[in-house]
Amino acid sequence: MTVVLTDEQHAAEATVLARRLKGHTEAVLTGPAGTGKTTLLRSLIDSVGRHRAVLGTPTGKAANRLEQVTGHKAETLHALLYCGPDEEDDEDAEGVTPRRRMRQLHFSDPQPPCEPGQVLIVDEASMVGTELYNDVMDVLPHDAFVVWVGDREQLEPVNDSWGPALHRPHANLTEVHRQAAGNPIIGYATATRQGRGAMWRHAWDHRDDRVTISKSDVGEAAEWAAERYAAGDQGSLILLSDSEVFVADFWEAIFEGGGHFLAPCCGSKQYILHH
């Protein structure tokens, strides 16, 4: 099935492919939620050829999602870099196909994540720190190419900085598409990022049960989140705020209240997950 791109996506893909043709080793593609990064990834895979594309992500969850939306095998960067070849057990007494042993990680001896001439496409690159980035680039084969795809609106990895230069992308998507813009969470996040958060709140019709907009103080917001979580919204709550101070105070209130929450930081977008 042909992937239909917007003019902005076409231009971004052309920029990425041009860098490969000019002999560069990498390209950085960025864009916030709703700008069609996944659509562009599917087109990139077709453009470079599925036999040449290798998909990697920082986490197993991201790899599963990427594989689902692209129809192409995806693995974690750790599996691509630090796992040796599969070892086979001996055939059993009935001669059935041998089982695979679980591969062991060898962090001191990274291996090339792809073959010469292949294109490694790394999604969720905002979670890639300097050490992982350097390991990828240090063992990258001759004539291979890496495309780092991420959201520079997210915070850097904990106790580290971005490995890929997301702050200086070669191509940046900005247009939030109609289907994504119809999601109130993405709509509010986009408006907040553009300095229009207050205008969006005043104009919103409050007709979506998925979203609650409140002028609550930090304590009230923490109580609301805990109540929603206890009611069964585990793993699905998102707090959006245009104040990093409020977000920090919110999580302090959560932990002080004894809440069992885990909060990966993604800019002003904070996920509430069960620890």
mmCIF file of C-alpha atoms in Angstrom:
data_model
loop_
_atom_site.group_PDB
_atom_site.id
_atom_site.type_symbol
_atom_site.label_atom_id
_atom_site.label_comp_id
_atom_site.label_asym_id
_atom_site.label_seq_id
_atom_site.Cartn_x
_atom_site.Cartn_y
_atom_site.Cartn_z
ATOM 1 C CA MET A 1 0.000 0.000 0.000
ATOM 2 C CA THR A 2 1.410 3.373 -1.035
ATOM 3 C CA VAL A 3 2.149 5.783 1.805
ATOM 4 C CA VAL A 4 0.738 9.244 1.120
ATOM 5 C CA LEU A 5 2.893 12.059 2.496
ATOM 6 C CA THR A 6 2.243 15.750 2.971
ATOM 7 C CA ASP A 7 4.557 18.311 1.377
ATOM 8 C CA GLU A 8 6.333 18.765 4.713
ATOM 9 C CA GLN A 9 6.832 15.029 5.121
ATOM 10 C CA HIS A 10 8.063 14.710 1.515
ATOM 11 C CA ALA A 11 10.632 17.444 2.142
ATOM 12 C CA ALA A 12 11.787 15.784 5.376
ATOM 13 C CA GLU A 13 12.178 12.401 3.688
ATOM 14 C CA ALA A 14 14.110 13.992 0.811
ATOM 15 C CA THR A 15 16.474 15.666 3.285
ATOM 16 C CA VAL A 16 17.140 12.381 5.085
ATOM 17 C CA LEU A 17 17.733 10.414 1.886
ATOM 18 C CA ALA A 18 19.942 13.159 0.447
ATOM 19 C CA ARG A 19 22.249 12.939 3.451
ATOM 20 C CA ARG A 20 22.645 9.227 2.852
ATOM 21 C CA LEU A 21 23.451 9.751 -0.827
ATOM 22 C CA LYS A 22 26.048 12.387 0.080
ATOM 23 C CA GLY A 23 27.914 9.890 2.251
ATOM 24 C CA HIS A 24 26.904 11.110 5.707
ATOM 25 C CA THR A 25 26.517 8.526 8.451
ATOM 26 C CA GLU A 26 23.381 9.853 10.119
ATOM 27 C CA ALA A 27 20.328 12.100 9.916
ATOM 28 C CA VAL A 28 18.140 13.450 12.708
ATOM 29 C CA LEU A 29 14.392 13.781 12.186
ATOM 30 C CA THR A 30 12.212 15.381 14.846
ATOM 31 C CA GLY A 31 8.574 16.275 15.370
ATOM 32 C CA PRO A 32 6.078 16.441 18.244
ATOM 33 C CA ALA A 33 3.136 14.078 18.624
ATOM 34 C CA GLY A 34 0.658 14.150 15.758
ATOM 35 C CA THR A 35 3.020 15.365 13.036
ATOM 36 C CA GLY A 36 3.182 12.014 11.245
ATOM 37 C CA LYS A 37 6.597 10.657 12.182
ATOM 38 C CA THR A 38 5.292 7.086 11.999
ATOM 39 C CA THR A 39 3.801 7.679 8.549
ATOM 40 C CA LEU A 40 7.134 9.052 7.384
ATOM 41 C CA LEU A 41 8.940 6.045 8.859
ATOM 42 C CA ARG A 42 6.795 3.675 6.781
ATOM 43 C CA SER A 43 7.657 5.657 3.667
ATOM 44 C CA LEU A 44 11.370 5.657 4.547
ATOM 45 C CA ILE A 45 11.330 1.884 4.939
ATOM 46 C CA ASP A 46 9.807 1.536 1.466
ATOM 47 C CA SER A 47 12.236 4.065 -0.024
ATOM 48 C CA VAL A 48 15.406 2.381 1.236
ATOM 49 C CA GLY A 49 13.998 -1.122 0.661
ATOM 50 C CA ARG A 50 12.687 -3.431 3.363
ATOM 51 C CA HIS A 51 15.709 -5.715 3.036
ATOM 52 C CA ARG A 52 17.990 -2.759 3.820
ATOM 53 C CA ALA A 53 15.978 -1.293 6.717
ATOM 54 C CA VAL A 54 16.762 -2.256 10.317
ATOM 55 C CA LEU A 55 14.463 -0.866 13.016
ATOM 56 C CA GLY A 56 15.653 -0.193 16.548
ATOM 57 C CA THR A 57 14.260 1.468 19.675
ATOM 58 C CA PRO A 58 15.515 2.116 23.224
ATOM 59 C CA THR A 59 12.845 -0.095 24.857
ATOM 60 C CA GLY A 60 11.011 -3.343 24.181
ATOM 61 C CA LYS A 61 7.609 -1.663 24.422
ATOM 62 C CA ALA A 62 8.593 0.859 21.773
ATOM 63 C CA ALA A 63 9.947 -1.939 19.566
ATOM 64 C CA ASN A 64 6.645 -3.831 19.782
ATOM 65 C CA ARG A 65 4.669 -0.735 18.862
ATOM 66 C CA LEU A 66 7.004 0.157 15.980
ATOM 67 C CA GLU A 67 6.729 -3.359 14.603
ATOM 68 C CA GLN A 68 2.933 -3.199 14.783
ATOM 69 C CA VAL A 69 2.584 0.143 12.997
ATOM 70 C CA THR A 70 5.188 -0.552 10.286
ATOM 71 C CA GLY A 71 4.759 -4.287 9.699
ATOM 72 C CA HIS A 72 8.550 -4.560 9.847
ATOM 73 C CA LYS A 73 10.592 -6.393 12.484
ATOM 74 C CA ALA A 74 11.923 -4.110 15.212
ATOM 75 C CA GLU A 75 14.338 -4.813 18.068
ATOM 76 C CA THR A 76 15.782 -2.886 20.967
ATOM 77 C CA LEU A 77 19.114 -1.189 20.431
ATOM 78 C CA HIS A 78 20.480 -3.301 23.259
ATOM 79 C CA ALA A 79 19.550 -6.491 21.427
ATOM 80 C CA LEU A 80 21.099 -5.178 18.215
ATOM 81 C CA LEU A 81 24.296 -3.984 19.880
ATOM 82 C CA TYR A 82 25.045 -6.218 22.822
ATOM 83 C CA CYS A 83 23.646 -9.649 21.955
ATOM 84 C CA GLY A 84 25.777 -12.287 20.311
ATOM 85 C CA PRO A 85 24.364 -14.741 17.783
ATOM 86 C CA ASP A 86 21.663 -17.128 18.901
ATOM 87 C CA GLU A 87 22.854 -20.467 20.219
ATOM 88 C CA GLU A 88 20.858 -23.589 19.517
ATOM 89 C CA ASP A 89 20.155 -26.414 21.925
ATOM 90 C CA ASP A 90 20.596 -29.936 20.715
ATOM 91 C CA GLU A 91 17.606 -31.588 19.074
ATOM 92 C CA ASP A 92 15.430 -33.513 21.451
ATOM 93 C CA ALA A 93 14.789 -37.237 21.177
ATOM 94 C CA GLU A 94 12.044 -36.779 18.590
ATOM 95 C CA GLY A 95 14.177 -34.576 16.366
ATOM 96 C CA VAL A 96 12.011 -31.488 16.623
ATOM 97 C CA THR A 97 13.330 -28.069 15.680
ATOM 98 C CA PRO A 98 15.905 -27.009 18.281
ATOM 99 C CA ARG A 99 14.933 -24.378 20.788
ATOM 100 C CA ARG A 100 16.707 -21.064 21.050
ATOM 101 C CA ARG A 101 18.535 -20.117 24.203
ATOM 102 C CA MET A 102 17.969 -16.663 25.577
ATOM 103 C CA ARG A 103 20.702 -14.397 24.238
ATOM 104 C CA GLN A 104 23.105 -12.905 26.754
ATOM 105 C CA LEU A 105 23.979 -9.205 26.818
ATOM 106 C CA HIS A 106 27.640 -8.234 26.485
ATOM 107 C CA PHE A 107 27.869 -4.502 27.169
ATOM 108 C CA SER A 108 31.665 -4.432 26.977
ATOM 109 C CA ASP A 109 31.689 -5.715 23.407
ATOM 110 C CA PRO A 110 29.092 -3.946 21.221
ATOM 111 C CA GLN A 111 28.513 -5.460 17.802
ATOM 112 C CA PRO A 112 27.458 -3.667 14.594
ATOM 113 C CA PRO A 113 23.681 -3.064 14.801
ATOM 114 C CA CYS A 114 23.239 -3.602 11.072
ATOM 115 C CA GLU A 115 25.078 -4.799 7.971
ATOM 116 C CA PRO A 116 27.173 -2.652 5.605
ATOM 117 C CA GLY A 117 24.920 -0.638 3.314
ATOM 118 C CA GLN A 118 21.864 -1.004 5.538
ATOM 119 C CA VAL A 119 19.842 1.814 7.117
ATOM 120 C CA LEU A 120 19.258 1.679 10.868
ATOM 121 C CA ILE A 121 16.112 3.631 11.792
ATOM 122 C CA VAL A 122 15.894 4.420 15.515
ATOM 123 C CA ASP A 123 12.520 5.560 16.843
ATOM 124 C CA GLU A 124 11.991 7.257 20.236
ATOM 125 C CA ALA A 125 15.479 8.706 19.943
ATOM 126 C CA SER A 126 14.812 11.196 22.752
ATOM 127 C CA MET A 127 15.456 8.287 25.130
ATOM 128 C CA VAL A 128 18.902 7.601 23.657
ATOM 129 C CA GLY A 129 21.689 8.977 25.833
ATOM 130 C CA THR A 130 25.293 9.684 24.958
ATOM 131 C CA GLU A 131 26.733 6.270 25.846
ATOM 132 C CA LEU A 132 24.216 4.291 23.797
ATOM 133 C CA TYR A 133 24.550 6.748 20.927
ATOM 134 C CA ASN A 134 28.334 6.491 20.927
ATOM 135 C CA ASP A 135 28.210 2.689 20.950
ATOM 136 C CA VAL A 136 25.967 2.738 17.869
ATOM 137 C CA MET A 137 28.142 5.172 15.955
ATOM 138 C CA ASP A 138 31.469 3.600 17.008
ATOM 139 C CA VAL A 139 30.604 0.185 15.538
ATOM 140 C CA LEU A 140 28.467 1.330 12.605
ATOM 141 C CA PRO A 141 29.599 -0.610 9.507
ATOM 142 C CA HIS A 142 31.009 1.008 6.406
ATOM 143 C CA ASP A 143 28.378 2.536 4.154
ATOM 144 C CA ALA A 144 25.650 2.081 6.783
ATOM 145 C CA PHE A 145 23.390 4.965 7.746
ATOM 146 C CA VAL A 146 21.392 5.848 10.876
ATOM 147 C CA VAL A 147 18.137 7.811 11.022
ATOM 148 C CA TRP A 148 17.369 9.101 14.517
ATOM 149 C CA VAL A 149 13.663 9.876 14.958
ATOM 150 C CA GLY A 150 12.435 11.636 18.076
ATOM 151 C CA ASP A 151 10.515 14.407 19.785
ATOM 152 C CA ARG A 152 12.693 17.272 20.954
ATOM 153 C CA GLU A 153 9.846 18.566 23.121
ATOM 154 C CA GLN A 154 10.623 15.727 25.536
ATOM 155 C CA LEU A 155 13.190 15.949 28.274
ATOM 156 C CA GLU A 156 16.646 14.458 27.944
ATOM 157 C CA PRO A 157 17.421 11.038 29.452
ATOM 158 C CA VAL A 158 17.753 11.004 33.240
ATOM 159 C CA ASN A 159 21.283 11.977 34.370
ATOM 160 C CA ASP A 160 22.388 12.256 30.753
ATOM 161 C CA SER A 161 21.867 14.304 27.616
ATOM 162 C CA TRP A 162 20.647 13.401 24.150
ATOM 163 C CA GLY A 163 23.126 11.406 22.127
ATOM 164 C CA PRO A 164 21.578 12.285 18.746
ATOM 165 C CA ALA A 165 21.503 16.040 18.101
ATOM 166 C CA LEU A 166 17.741 16.447 18.485
ATOM 167 C CA HIS A 167 18.260 20.126 19.247
ATOM 168 C CA ARG A 168 19.772 20.531 15.761
ATOM 169 C CA PRO A 169 17.704 18.234 13.519
ATOM 170 C CA HIS A 170 18.281 17.951 9.811
ATOM 171 C CA ALA A 171 14.511 17.782 9.306
ATOM 172 C CA ASN A 172 11.746 18.869 11.679
ATOM 173 C CA LEU A 173 8.020 18.186 11.302
ATOM 174 C CA THR A 174 5.727 20.896 12.693
ATOM 175 C CA GLU A 175 2.301 20.382 11.115
ATOM 176 C CA VAL A 176 -0.118 18.559 13.434
ATOM 177 C CA HIS A 177 -2.585 16.692 11.246
ATOM 178 C CA ARG A 178 -6.350 16.861 11.476
ATOM 179 C CA GLN A 179 -6.892 13.414 12.961
ATOM 180 C CA ALA A 180 -4.272 13.999 15.650
ATOM 181 C CA ALA A 181 -5.415 17.566 16.261
ATOM 182 C CA GLY A 182 -8.881 16.200 17.043
ATOM 183 C CA ASN A 183 -7.423 14.476 20.099
ATOM 184 C CA PRO A 184 -7.852 17.016 22.925
ATOM 185 C CA ILE A 185 -4.649 15.892 24.638
ATOM 186 C CA ILE A 186 -2.538 16.495 21.528
ATOM 187 C CA GLY A 187 -4.498 19.670 20.797
ATOM 188 C CA TYR A 188 -3.824 21.099 24.242
ATOM 189 C CA ALA A 189 -0.184 19.981 24.196
ATOM 190 C CA THR A 190 0.317 21.664 20.823
ATOM 191 C CA ALA A 191 -1.361 24.868 21.976
ATOM 192 C CA THR A 192 0.707 24.919 25.170
ATOM 193 C CA ARG A 193 3.902 24.420 23.191
ATOM 194 C CA GLN A 194 2.943 27.337 20.929
ATOM 195 C CA GLY A 195 2.058 29.609 23.848
ATOM 196 C CA ARG A 196 -1.706 29.336 23.212
ATOM 197 C CA GLY A 197 -2.621 27.111 26.155
ATOM 198 C CA ALA A 198 -4.904 29.656 27.839
ATOM 199 C CA MET A 199 -6.735 30.400 24.572
ATOM 200 C CA TRP A 200 -7.277 26.677 23.925
ATOM 201 C CA ARG A 201 -8.677 26.123 27.430
ATOM 202 C CA HIS A 202 -11.162 28.978 27.066
ATOM 203 C CA ALA A 203 -12.285 27.812 23.621
ATOM 204 C CA TRP A 204 -12.617 24.095 24.430
ATOM 205 C CA ASP A 205 -16.209 22.833 24.683
ATOM 206 C CA HIS A 206 -15.527 20.213 27.410
ATOM 207 C CA ARG A 207 -17.306 17.504 25.414
ATOM 208 C CA ASP A 208 -14.669 14.820 25.775
ATOM 209 C CA ASP A 209 -14.792 12.645 28.897
ATOM 210 C CA ARG A 210 -11.128 11.768 28.457
ATOM 211 C CA VAL A 211 -10.028 15.246 29.514
ATOM 212 C CA THR A 212 -10.553 17.259 32.678
ATOM 213 C CA ILE A 213 -9.394 20.879 32.772
ATOM 214 C CA SER A 214 -9.136 22.338 36.243
ATOM 215 C CA LYS A 215 -7.705 25.321 38.086
ATOM 216 C CA SER A 216 -6.916 23.077 41.044
ATOM 217 C CA ASP A 217 -3.890 23.670 43.194
ATOM 218 C CA VAL A 218 -1.151 21.053 43.426
ATOM 219 C CA GLY A 219 -2.704 19.159 46.327
ATOM 220 C CA GLU A 220 -6.117 18.936 44.650
ATOM 221 C CA ALA A 221 -4.541 17.785 41.387
ATOM 222 C CA ALA A 222 -2.621 15.027 43.184
ATOM 223 C CA GLU A 223 -5.808 13.886 44.965
ATOM 224 C CA TRP A 224 -7.691 13.812 41.638
ATOM 225 C CA ALA A 225 -4.972 11.700 40.016
ATOM 226 C CA ALA A 226 -4.927 9.271 42.926
ATOM 227 C CA GLU A 227 -8.725 8.913 42.806
ATOM 228 C CA ARG A 228 -8.729 8.285 39.052
ATOM 229 C CA TYR A 229 -5.931 5.764 39.432
ATOM 230 C CA ALA A 230 -7.771 3.949 42.223
ATOM 231 C CA ALA A 231 -10.882 3.878 40.018
ATOM 232 C CA GLY A 232 -9.066 1.817 37.412
ATOM 233 C CA ASP A 233 -7.364 4.345 35.145
ATOM 234 C CA GLN A 234 -4.011 2.659 35.716
ATOM 235 C CA GLY A 235 -1.415 3.580 33.134
ATOM 236 C CA SER A 236 -3.751 5.903 31.223
ATOM 237 C CA LEU A 237 -3.583 9.202 33.112
ATOM 238 C CA ILE A 238 -1.726 12.128 31.575
ATOM 239 C CA LEU A 239 -1.017 15.431 33.287
ATOM 240 C CA LEU A 240 -0.469 18.424 31.019
ATOM 241 C CA SER A 241 0.717 21.712 32.437
ATOM 242 C CA ASP A 242 2.433 24.752 30.973
ATOM 243 C CA SER A 243 4.410 25.117 34.221
ATOM 244 C CA GLU A 244 7.383 22.875 34.962
ATOM 245 C CA VAL A 245 7.260 24.096 38.570
ATOM 246 C CA PHE A 246 3.665 22.860 38.922
ATOM 247 C CA VAL A 247 4.625 19.478 37.435
ATOM 248 C CA ALA A 248 7.546 19.088 39.849
ATOM 249 C CA ASP A 249 5.379 20.094 42.827
ATOM 250 C CA PHE A 250 2.654 17.696 41.643
ATOM 251 C CA TRP A 251 4.967 14.687 41.735
ATOM 252 C CA GLU A 252 6.365 15.740 45.081
ATOM 253 C CA ALA A 253 2.790 15.773 46.417
ATOM 254 C CA ILE A 254 2.132 12.335 44.892
ATOM 255 C CA PHE A 255 5.158 10.767 46.568
ATOM 256 C CA GLU A 256 4.609 12.552 49.857
ATOM 257 C CA GLY A 257 1.087 11.160 49.859
ATOM 258 C CA GLY A 258 2.429 7.630 49.570
ATOM 259 C CA GLY A 259 1.153 7.087 46.044
ATOM 260 C CA HIS A 260 2.653 4.143 44.164
ATOM 261 C CA PHE A 261 3.353 5.989 40.949
ATOM 262 C CA LEU A 262 6.173 5.985 38.446
ATOM 263 C CA ALA A 263 6.633 9.156 36.436
ATOM 264 C CA PRO A 264 8.873 9.071 33.372
ATOM 265 C CA CYS A 265 9.542 12.699 32.429
ATOM 266 C CA CYS A 266 8.509 13.744 28.910
ATOM 267 C CA GLY A 267 8.626 17.530 28.972
ATOM 268 C CA SER A 268 5.426 18.851 30.505
ATOM 269 C CA LYS A 269 3.716 15.555 29.689
ATOM 270 C CA GLN A 270 3.833 13.232 32.679
ATOM 271 C CA TYR A 271 2.600 9.659 32.573
ATOM 272 C CA ILE A 272 1.203 8.106 35.746
ATOM 273 C CA LEU A 273 2.026 4.430 35.755
ATOM 274 C CA HIS A 274 1.904 1.694 38.319
ATOM 275 C CA HIS A 275 5.326 1.023 39.837
#
